Short mmCIF file of C-alpha atoms in Angstrom, two decimals:
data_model
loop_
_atom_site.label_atom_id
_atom_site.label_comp_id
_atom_site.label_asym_id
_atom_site.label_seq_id
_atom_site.Cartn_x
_atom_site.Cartn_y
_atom_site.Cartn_z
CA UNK A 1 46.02 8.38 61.58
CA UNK A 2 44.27 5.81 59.17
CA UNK A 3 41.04 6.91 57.37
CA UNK A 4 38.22 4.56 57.86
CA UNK A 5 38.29 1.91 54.84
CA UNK A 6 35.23 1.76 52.18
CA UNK A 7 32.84 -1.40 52.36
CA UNK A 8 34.10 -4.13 50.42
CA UNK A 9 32.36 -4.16 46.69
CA UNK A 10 29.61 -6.96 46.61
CA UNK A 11 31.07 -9.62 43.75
CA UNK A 12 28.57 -11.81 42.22
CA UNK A 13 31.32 -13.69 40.93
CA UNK A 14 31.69 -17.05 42.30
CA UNK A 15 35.39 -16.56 42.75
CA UNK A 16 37.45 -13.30 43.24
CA UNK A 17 40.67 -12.06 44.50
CA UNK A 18 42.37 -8.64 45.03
CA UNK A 19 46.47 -8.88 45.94
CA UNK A 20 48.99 -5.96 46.11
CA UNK A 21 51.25 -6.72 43.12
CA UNK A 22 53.98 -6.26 45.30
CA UNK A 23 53.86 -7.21 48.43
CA UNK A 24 51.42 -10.13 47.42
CA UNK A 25 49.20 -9.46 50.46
CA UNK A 26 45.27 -10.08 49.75
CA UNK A 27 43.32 -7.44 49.90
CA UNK A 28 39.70 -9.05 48.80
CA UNK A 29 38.74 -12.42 48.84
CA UNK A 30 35.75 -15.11 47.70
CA UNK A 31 36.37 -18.17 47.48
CA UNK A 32 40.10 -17.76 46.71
CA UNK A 33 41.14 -20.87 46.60
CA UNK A 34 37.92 -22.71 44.36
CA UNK A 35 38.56 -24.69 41.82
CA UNK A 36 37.29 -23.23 38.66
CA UNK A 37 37.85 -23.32 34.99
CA UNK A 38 40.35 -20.24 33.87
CA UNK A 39 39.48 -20.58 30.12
CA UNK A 40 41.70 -18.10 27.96
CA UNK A 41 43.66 -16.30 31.40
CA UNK A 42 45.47 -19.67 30.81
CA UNK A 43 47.97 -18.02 28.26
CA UNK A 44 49.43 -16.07 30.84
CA UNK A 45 51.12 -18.97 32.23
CA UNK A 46 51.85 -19.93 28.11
CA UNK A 47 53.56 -16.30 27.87
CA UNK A 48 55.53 -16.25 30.23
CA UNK A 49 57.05 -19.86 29.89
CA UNK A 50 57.63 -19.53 26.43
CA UNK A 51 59.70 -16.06 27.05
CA UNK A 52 61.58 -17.81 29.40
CA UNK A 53 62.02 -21.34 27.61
CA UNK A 54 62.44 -19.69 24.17
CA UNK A 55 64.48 -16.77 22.13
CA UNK A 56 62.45 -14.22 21.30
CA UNK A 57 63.75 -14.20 17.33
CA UNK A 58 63.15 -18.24 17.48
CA UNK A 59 61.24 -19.19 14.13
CA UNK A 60 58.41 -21.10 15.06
CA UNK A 61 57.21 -23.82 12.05
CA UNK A 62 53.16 -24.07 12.42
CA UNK A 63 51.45 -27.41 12.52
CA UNK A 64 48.39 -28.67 10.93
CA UNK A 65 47.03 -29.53 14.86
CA UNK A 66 47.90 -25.33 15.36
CA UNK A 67 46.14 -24.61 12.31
CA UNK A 68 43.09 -26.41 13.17
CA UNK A 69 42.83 -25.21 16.60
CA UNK A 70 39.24 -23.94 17.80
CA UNK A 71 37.93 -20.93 19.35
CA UNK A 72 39.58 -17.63 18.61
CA UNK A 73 42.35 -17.48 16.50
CA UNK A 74 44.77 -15.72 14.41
CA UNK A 75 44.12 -18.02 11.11
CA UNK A 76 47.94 -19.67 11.33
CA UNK A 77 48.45 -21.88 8.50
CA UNK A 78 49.92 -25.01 8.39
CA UNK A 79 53.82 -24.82 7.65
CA UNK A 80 54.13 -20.71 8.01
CA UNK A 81 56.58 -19.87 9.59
CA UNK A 82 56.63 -16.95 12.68
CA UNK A 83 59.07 -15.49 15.47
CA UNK A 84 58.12 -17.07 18.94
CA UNK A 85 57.81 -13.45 20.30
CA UNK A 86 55.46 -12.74 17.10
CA UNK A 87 53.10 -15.87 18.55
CA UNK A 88 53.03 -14.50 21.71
CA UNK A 89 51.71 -11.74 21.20
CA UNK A 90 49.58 -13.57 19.00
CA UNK A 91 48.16 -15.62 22.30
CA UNK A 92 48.61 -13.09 25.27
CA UNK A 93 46.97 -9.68 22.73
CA UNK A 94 44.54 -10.97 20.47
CA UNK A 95 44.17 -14.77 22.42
CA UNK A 96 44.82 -17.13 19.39
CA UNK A 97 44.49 -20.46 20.22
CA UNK A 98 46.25 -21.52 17.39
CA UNK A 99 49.29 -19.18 18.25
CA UNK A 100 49.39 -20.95 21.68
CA UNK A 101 49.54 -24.40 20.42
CA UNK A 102 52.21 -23.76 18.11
CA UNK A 103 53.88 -22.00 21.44
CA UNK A 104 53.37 -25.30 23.07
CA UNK A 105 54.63 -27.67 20.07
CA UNK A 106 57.52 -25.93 19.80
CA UNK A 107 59.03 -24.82 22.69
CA UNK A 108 57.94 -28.03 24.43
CA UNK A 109 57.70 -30.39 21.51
CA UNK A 110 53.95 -31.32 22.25
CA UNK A 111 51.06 -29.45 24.15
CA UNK A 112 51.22 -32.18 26.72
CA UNK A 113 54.72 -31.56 27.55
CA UNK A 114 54.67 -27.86 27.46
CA UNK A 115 51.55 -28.09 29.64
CA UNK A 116 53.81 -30.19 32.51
CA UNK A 117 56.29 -27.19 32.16
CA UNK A 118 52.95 -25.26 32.71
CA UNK A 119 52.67 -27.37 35.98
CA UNK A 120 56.09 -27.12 36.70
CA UNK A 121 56.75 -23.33 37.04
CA UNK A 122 52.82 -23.12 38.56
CA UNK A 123 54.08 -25.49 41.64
CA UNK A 124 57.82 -23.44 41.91
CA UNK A 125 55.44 -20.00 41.89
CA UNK A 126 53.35 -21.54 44.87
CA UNK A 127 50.11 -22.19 42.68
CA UNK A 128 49.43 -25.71 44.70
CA UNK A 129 45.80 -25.97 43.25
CA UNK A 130 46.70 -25.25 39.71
CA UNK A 131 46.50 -28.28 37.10
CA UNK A 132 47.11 -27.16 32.88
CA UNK A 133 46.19 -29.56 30.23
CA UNK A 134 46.71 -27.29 27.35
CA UNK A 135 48.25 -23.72 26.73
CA UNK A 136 44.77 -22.57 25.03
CA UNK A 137 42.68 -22.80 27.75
CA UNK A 138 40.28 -24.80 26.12
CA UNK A 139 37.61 -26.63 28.17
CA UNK A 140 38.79 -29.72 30.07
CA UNK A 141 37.61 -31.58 32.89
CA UNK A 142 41.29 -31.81 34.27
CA UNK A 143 42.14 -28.26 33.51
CA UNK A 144 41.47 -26.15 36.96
CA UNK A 145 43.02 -23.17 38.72
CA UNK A 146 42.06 -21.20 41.06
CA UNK A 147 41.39 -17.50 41.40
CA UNK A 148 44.24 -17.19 43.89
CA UNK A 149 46.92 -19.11 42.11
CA UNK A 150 45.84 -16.98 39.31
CA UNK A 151 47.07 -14.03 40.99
CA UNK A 152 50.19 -15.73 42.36
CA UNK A 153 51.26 -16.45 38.47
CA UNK A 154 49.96 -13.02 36.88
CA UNK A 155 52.43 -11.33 39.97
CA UNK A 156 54.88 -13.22 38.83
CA UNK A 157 54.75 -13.04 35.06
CA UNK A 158 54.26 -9.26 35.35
CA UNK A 159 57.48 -9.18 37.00
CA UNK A 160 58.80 -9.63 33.22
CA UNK A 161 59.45 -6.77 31.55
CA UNK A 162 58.90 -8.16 28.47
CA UNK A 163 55.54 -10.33 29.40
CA UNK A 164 54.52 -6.64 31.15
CA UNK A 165 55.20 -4.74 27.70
CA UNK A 166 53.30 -7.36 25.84
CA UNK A 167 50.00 -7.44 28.03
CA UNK A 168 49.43 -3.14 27.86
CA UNK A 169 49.88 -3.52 24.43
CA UNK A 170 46.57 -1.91 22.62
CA UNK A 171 46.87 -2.60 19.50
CA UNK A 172 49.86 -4.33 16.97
CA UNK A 173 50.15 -4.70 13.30
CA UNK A 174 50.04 -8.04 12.56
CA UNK A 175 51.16 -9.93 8.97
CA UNK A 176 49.94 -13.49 8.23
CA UNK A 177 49.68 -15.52 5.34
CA UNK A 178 46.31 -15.81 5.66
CA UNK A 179 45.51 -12.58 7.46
CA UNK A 180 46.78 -9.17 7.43
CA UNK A 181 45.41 -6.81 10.00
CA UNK A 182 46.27 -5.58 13.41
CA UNK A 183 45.85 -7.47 16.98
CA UNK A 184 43.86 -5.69 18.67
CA UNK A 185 44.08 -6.06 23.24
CA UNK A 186 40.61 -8.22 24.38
CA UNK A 187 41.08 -6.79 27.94
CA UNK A 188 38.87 -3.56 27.60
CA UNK A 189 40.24 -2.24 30.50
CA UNK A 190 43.23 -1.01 29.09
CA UNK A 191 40.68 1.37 27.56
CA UNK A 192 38.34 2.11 29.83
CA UNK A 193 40.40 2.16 32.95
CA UNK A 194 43.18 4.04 33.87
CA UNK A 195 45.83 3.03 35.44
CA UNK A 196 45.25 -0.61 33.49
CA UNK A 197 48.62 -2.18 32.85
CA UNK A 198 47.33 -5.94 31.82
CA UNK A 199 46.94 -8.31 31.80
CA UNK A 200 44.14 -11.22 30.04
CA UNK A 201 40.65 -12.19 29.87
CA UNK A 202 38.75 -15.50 28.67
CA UNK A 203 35.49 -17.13 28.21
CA UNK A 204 34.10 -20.62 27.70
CA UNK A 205 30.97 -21.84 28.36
CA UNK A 206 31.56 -23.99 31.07
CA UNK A 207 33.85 -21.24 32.61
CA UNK A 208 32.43 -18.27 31.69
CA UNK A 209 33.87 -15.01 32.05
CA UNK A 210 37.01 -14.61 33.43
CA UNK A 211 39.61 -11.56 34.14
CA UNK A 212 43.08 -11.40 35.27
CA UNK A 213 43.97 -7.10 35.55
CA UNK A 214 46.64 -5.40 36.55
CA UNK A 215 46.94 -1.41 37.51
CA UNK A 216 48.98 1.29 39.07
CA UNK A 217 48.24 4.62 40.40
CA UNK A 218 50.25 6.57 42.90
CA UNK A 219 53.02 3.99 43.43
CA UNK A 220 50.87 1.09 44.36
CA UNK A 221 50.35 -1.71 42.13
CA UNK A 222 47.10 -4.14 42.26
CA UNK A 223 46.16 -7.50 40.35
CA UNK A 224 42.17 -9.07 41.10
CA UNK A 225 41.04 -11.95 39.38
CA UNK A 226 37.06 -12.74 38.68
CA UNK A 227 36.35 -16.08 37.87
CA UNK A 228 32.93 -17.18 36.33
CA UNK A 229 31.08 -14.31 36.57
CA UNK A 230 27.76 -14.47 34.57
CA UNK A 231 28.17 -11.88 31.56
CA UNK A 232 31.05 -9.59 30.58
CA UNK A 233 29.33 -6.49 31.70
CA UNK A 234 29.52 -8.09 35.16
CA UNK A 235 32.76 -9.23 34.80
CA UNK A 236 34.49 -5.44 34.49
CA UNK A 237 31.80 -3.56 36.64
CA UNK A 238 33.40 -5.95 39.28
CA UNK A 239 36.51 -5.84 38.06
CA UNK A 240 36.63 -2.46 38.41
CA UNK A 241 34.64 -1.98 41.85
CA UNK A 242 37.44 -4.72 43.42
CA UNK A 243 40.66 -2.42 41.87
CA UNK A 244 38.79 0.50 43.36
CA UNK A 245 38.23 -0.63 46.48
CA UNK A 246 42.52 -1.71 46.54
CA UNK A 247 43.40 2.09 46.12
CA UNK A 248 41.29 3.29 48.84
CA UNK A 249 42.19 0.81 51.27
CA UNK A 250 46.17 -0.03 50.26
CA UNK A 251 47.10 3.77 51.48
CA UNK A 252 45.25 3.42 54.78
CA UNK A 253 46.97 -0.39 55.35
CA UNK A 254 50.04 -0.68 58.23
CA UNK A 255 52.78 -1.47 57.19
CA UNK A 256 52.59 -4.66 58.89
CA UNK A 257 50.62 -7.77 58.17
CA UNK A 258 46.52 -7.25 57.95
CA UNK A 259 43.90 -8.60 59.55
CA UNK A 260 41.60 -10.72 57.08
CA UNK A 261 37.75 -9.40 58.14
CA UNK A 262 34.70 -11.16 56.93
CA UNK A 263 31.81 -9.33 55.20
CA UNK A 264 29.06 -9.19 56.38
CA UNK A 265 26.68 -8.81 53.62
CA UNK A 266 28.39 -11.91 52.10
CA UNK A 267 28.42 -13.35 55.16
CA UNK A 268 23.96 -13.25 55.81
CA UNK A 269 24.29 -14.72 52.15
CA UNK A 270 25.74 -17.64 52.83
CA UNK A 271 29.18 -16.61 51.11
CA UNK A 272 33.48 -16.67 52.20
CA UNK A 273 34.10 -13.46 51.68
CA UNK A 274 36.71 -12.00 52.85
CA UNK A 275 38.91 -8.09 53.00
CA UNK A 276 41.51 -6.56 53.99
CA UNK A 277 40.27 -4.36 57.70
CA UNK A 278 40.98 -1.07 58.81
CA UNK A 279 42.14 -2.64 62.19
CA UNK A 280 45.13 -3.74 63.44
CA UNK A 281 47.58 -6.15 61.86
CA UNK A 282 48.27 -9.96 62.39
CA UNK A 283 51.34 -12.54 61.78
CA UNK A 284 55.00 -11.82 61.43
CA UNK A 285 54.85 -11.50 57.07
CA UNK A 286 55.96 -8.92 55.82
CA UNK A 287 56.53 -6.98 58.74
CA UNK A 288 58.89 -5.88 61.37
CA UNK A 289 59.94 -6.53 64.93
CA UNK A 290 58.14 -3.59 66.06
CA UNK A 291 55.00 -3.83 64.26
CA UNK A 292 54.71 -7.63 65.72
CA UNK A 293 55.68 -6.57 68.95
CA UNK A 294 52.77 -3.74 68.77
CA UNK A 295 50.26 -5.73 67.09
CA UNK A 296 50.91 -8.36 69.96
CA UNK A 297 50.69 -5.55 73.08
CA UNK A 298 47.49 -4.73 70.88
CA UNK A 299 46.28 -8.06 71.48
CA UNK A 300 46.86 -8.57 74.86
CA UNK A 301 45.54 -5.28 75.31
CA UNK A 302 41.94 -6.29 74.05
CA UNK A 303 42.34 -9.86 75.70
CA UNK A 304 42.56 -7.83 79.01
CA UNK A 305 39.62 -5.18 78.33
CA UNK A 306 37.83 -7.99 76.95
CA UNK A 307 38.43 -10.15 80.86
CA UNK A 308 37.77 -7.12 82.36
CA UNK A 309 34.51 -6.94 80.71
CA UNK A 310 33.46 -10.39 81.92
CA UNK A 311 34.28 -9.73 85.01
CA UNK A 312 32.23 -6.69 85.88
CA UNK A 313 29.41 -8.71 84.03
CA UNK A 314 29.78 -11.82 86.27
CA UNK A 315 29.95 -9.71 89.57
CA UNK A 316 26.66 -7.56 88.43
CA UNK A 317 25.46 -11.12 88.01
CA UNK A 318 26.23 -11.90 91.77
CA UNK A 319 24.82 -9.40 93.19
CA UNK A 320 22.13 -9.51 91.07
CA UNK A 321 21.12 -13.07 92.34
CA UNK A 322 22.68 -12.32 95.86
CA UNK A 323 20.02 -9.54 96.30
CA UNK A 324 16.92 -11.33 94.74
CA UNK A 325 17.45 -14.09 97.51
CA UNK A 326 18.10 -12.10 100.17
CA UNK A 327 14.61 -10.52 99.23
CA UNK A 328 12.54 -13.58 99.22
CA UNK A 329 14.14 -14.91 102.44
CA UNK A 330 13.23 -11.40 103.88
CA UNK A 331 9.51 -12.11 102.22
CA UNK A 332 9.50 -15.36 103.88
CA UNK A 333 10.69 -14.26 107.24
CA UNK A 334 7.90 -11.67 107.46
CA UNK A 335 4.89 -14.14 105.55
CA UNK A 336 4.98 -15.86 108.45
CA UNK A 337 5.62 -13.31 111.04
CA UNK A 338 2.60 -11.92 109.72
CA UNK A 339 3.93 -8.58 109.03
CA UNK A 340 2.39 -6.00 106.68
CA UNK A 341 5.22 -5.33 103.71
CA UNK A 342 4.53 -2.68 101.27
CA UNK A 343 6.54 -3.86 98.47
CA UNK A 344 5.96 -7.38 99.01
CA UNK A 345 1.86 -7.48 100.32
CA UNK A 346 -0.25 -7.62 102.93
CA UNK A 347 -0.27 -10.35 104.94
CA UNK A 348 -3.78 -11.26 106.68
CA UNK A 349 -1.98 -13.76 109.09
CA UNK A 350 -1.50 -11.54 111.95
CA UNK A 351 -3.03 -11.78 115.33
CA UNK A 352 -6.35 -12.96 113.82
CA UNK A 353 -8.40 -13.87 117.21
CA UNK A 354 -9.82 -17.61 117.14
CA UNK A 355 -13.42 -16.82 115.58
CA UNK A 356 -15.68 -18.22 118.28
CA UNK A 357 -14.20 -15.44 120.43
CA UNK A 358 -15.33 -12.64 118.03
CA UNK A 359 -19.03 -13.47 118.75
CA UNK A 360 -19.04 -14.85 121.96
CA UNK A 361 -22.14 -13.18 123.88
#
């Protein structure tokens, strides 16, 4: 027997999404399929592309355009030379922008055309809404995912065992001509959570905070996605209420497709929100014959209860009515037979003698 499921976590965020790494069901939902601005989560899509365009032990030639890149970077200098795998850790670990555009240059020969391989594996992954115009992640107008595709490419990328050794890396030692230090992860959660396996966060102003993670406990795996959520406080409180909400409710889940239930608090607020329900399941993904024959039996079952239900309603209806008229016809019958009803009044109409008669001398 299934345990009753927790409430779904309130998210704030304007877009969020919970999926079973595995499976790829969807567990939590807000406005899933939104377009919004991913900001830095777009070098998840750079990673993985360039570890399967590229050779690891590739030596990547940096650019002037790489070394000027803005935002957060690694301070590559123009003609230095670095392994491909070195740059992506670079991008995916300590989000250089300037490591991602010298990703893009040379694996794809310009940022434009490694962003249309971008576009290219996002389409073959089944990220329909999903439109890169860089590898950095750097504000533009065109550039737009959504927190759903998101998910679709961080399930796939984490399928890499490579990508998924790179993105639960804490901290690397990192050697640069211009800086000498150690990357250090900017997803806190591999800190601060356990069970965190990955996988990237970002921030722009015009996209605010956003956060692709990834986690395990007890052999199931989750990845949520919260896009544009005000501060980054927000951003892993939610983060974290959405991955804890997926373990409670994954164990208690048929094995069979879900039903998708609406919450309600989101719902008085005007918002989509949907979860994954502790009721019975829907659809054929997924699942077997005899799970879709049951969930259909369940089906008809309520169909039938729920006919049955109208039914007694419309008959208590009918005789409802039937009675009421059959009561005021009675009423009628008697007003003007003059007969005394106690239920229904006295009636003063009956043999009353002419008046003149009552004082006739």
């Amino acid at each position: 027997m299934r345990t009753k499921n927790p409430p779904a976590p309130m998210i704030t965020a304007p877009s969020a999404v919970l999926i079973e790494a595995e499976s790829g069901r969807v567990l939590f939902a807000k406005n899933k399929d939104a377009p919004m601005y991913p900001a830095s989560i777009t070098k998840i899509m750079t990673g993985i592309v360039a570890l399967e365009k590229g050779r690891p032990d590739e030596i990547v030639t940096i650019s002037q355009r790489a070394q000027a890149a803005d935002g957060t970077r690694v301070y590559l200098v123009k003609g230095e030379q670095k392994p491909l795998l070195e740059l992506v850790y670079a991008a995916l670990v300590n989000s250089g922008n300037d490591a991602a555009i010298a990703i893009a240059e040379h694996v794809g020969g310009s940022e434009a055309a490694f962003a249309a391989l971008m576009n290219e594996k996002a389409q073959a992954i089944g990220a329909r809404h999903t439109h890169f115009v860089n590898a950095s992640g750097l504000h533009d107008p065109q550039h737009v995912t959504t927190a759903y595709d998101m998910a679709l490419i961080a399930q796939y990328a984490m399928r890499n065992p490579t990508f998924r050794e790179i993105v639960q890396t804490k901290r690397r030692p990192w050697t640069g001509q211009e800086w000498q230090s150690e990357l250090v992860n900017h997803n806190r959660l591999l800190w601060e959570y356990p069970g965190a396996t990955g996988v990237k966060n970002g921030f722009t102003t015009k996209a605010r905070f956003t956060l692709v993670a990834s986690a395990e406990r007890n052999g199931v795996s989750l990845i949520s996605v919260v896009m544009g959520a005000s501060s980054s406080a927000v951003l892993y409180r939610e983060t974290k209420a959405l991955l804890d909400y997926g373990f409670a409710v994954a164990p208690n889940l048929p094995p069979a497709p879900w039903v998708l239930a609406e919450n309600s608090v989101a719902k008085r607020e005007g918002k989509s929100v949907v979860h994954a329900a502790s009721s019975s399941a829907e659809g054929t993904e997924n699942g077997t014959w005899w799970a879709t024959l049951f969930a259909f039996a369940k089906r008809v079952g309520k169909g039938l209860v729920g006919v049955g239900l109208l039914g007694l309603i419309g008959v208590g209806i009918v005789w409802i009515a039937r009675a009421v008229v059959r009561r005021l016809v009675l009423c009628r019958r008697r007003r003007q037979a003059g007969v005394h009803h106690r239920y229904w009044g006295a009636y003063t109409t009956r043999h009353i003698p002419p008046r003149h008669n009552l004082y006739r001398e």
